Coordinates of C-alpha atoms in Angstrom, one line a residue:
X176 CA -13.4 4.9 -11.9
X177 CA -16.0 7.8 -11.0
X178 CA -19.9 6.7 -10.8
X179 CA -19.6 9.9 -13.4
X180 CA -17.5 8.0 -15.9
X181 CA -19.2 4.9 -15.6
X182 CA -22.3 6.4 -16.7
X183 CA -20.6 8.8 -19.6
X184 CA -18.9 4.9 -20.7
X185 CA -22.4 3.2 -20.5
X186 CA -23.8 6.6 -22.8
X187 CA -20.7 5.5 -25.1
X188 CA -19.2 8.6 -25.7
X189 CA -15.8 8.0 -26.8
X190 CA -14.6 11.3 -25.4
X191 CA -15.2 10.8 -22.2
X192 CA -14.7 7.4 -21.9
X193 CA -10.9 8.1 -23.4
X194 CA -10.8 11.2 -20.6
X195 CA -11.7 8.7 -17.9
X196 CA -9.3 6.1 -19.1
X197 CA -6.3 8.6 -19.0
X198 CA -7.3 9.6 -15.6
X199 CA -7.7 6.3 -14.0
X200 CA -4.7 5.5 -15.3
X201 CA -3.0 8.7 -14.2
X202 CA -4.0 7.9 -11.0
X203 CA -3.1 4.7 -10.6
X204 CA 0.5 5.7 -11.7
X205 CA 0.6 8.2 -9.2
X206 CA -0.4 5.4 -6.5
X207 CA 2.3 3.4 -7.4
X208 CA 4.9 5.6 -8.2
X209 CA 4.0 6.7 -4.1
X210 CA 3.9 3.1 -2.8
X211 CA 7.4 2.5 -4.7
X212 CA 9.1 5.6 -3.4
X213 CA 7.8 4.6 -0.1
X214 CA 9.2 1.4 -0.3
X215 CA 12.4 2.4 -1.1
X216 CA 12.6 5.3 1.8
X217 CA 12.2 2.7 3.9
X218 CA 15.1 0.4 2.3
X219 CA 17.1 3.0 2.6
X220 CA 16.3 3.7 6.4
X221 CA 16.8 0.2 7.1
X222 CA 20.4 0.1 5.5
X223 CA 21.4 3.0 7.3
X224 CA 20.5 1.7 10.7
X225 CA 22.6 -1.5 10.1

């Protein structure tokens, strides 16, 4: 979470704080949706060397 959205939370505006949720979480999704495709690249390298 942005210093920015932490202080539009703490100002409670339900806007932004609902913006800043969605894009945290967009974020993280993106991160892990990386690290898994990653992940299984490399499975799939490994069980072709073999």
């Amino acid at each position: 979470m942005s210093a920015d959205c932490l202080i539009k939370a703490l100002t409670r505006s339900p806007v932004h704080s609902v913006f800043c949720q969605s894009n945290s979480i967009g974020s993280a999704n993106k991160k892990t949706i990386s690290s898994v495709f990653a992940v299984f690249q490399m499975k799939r390298k490994s069980d072709s060397d073999s």
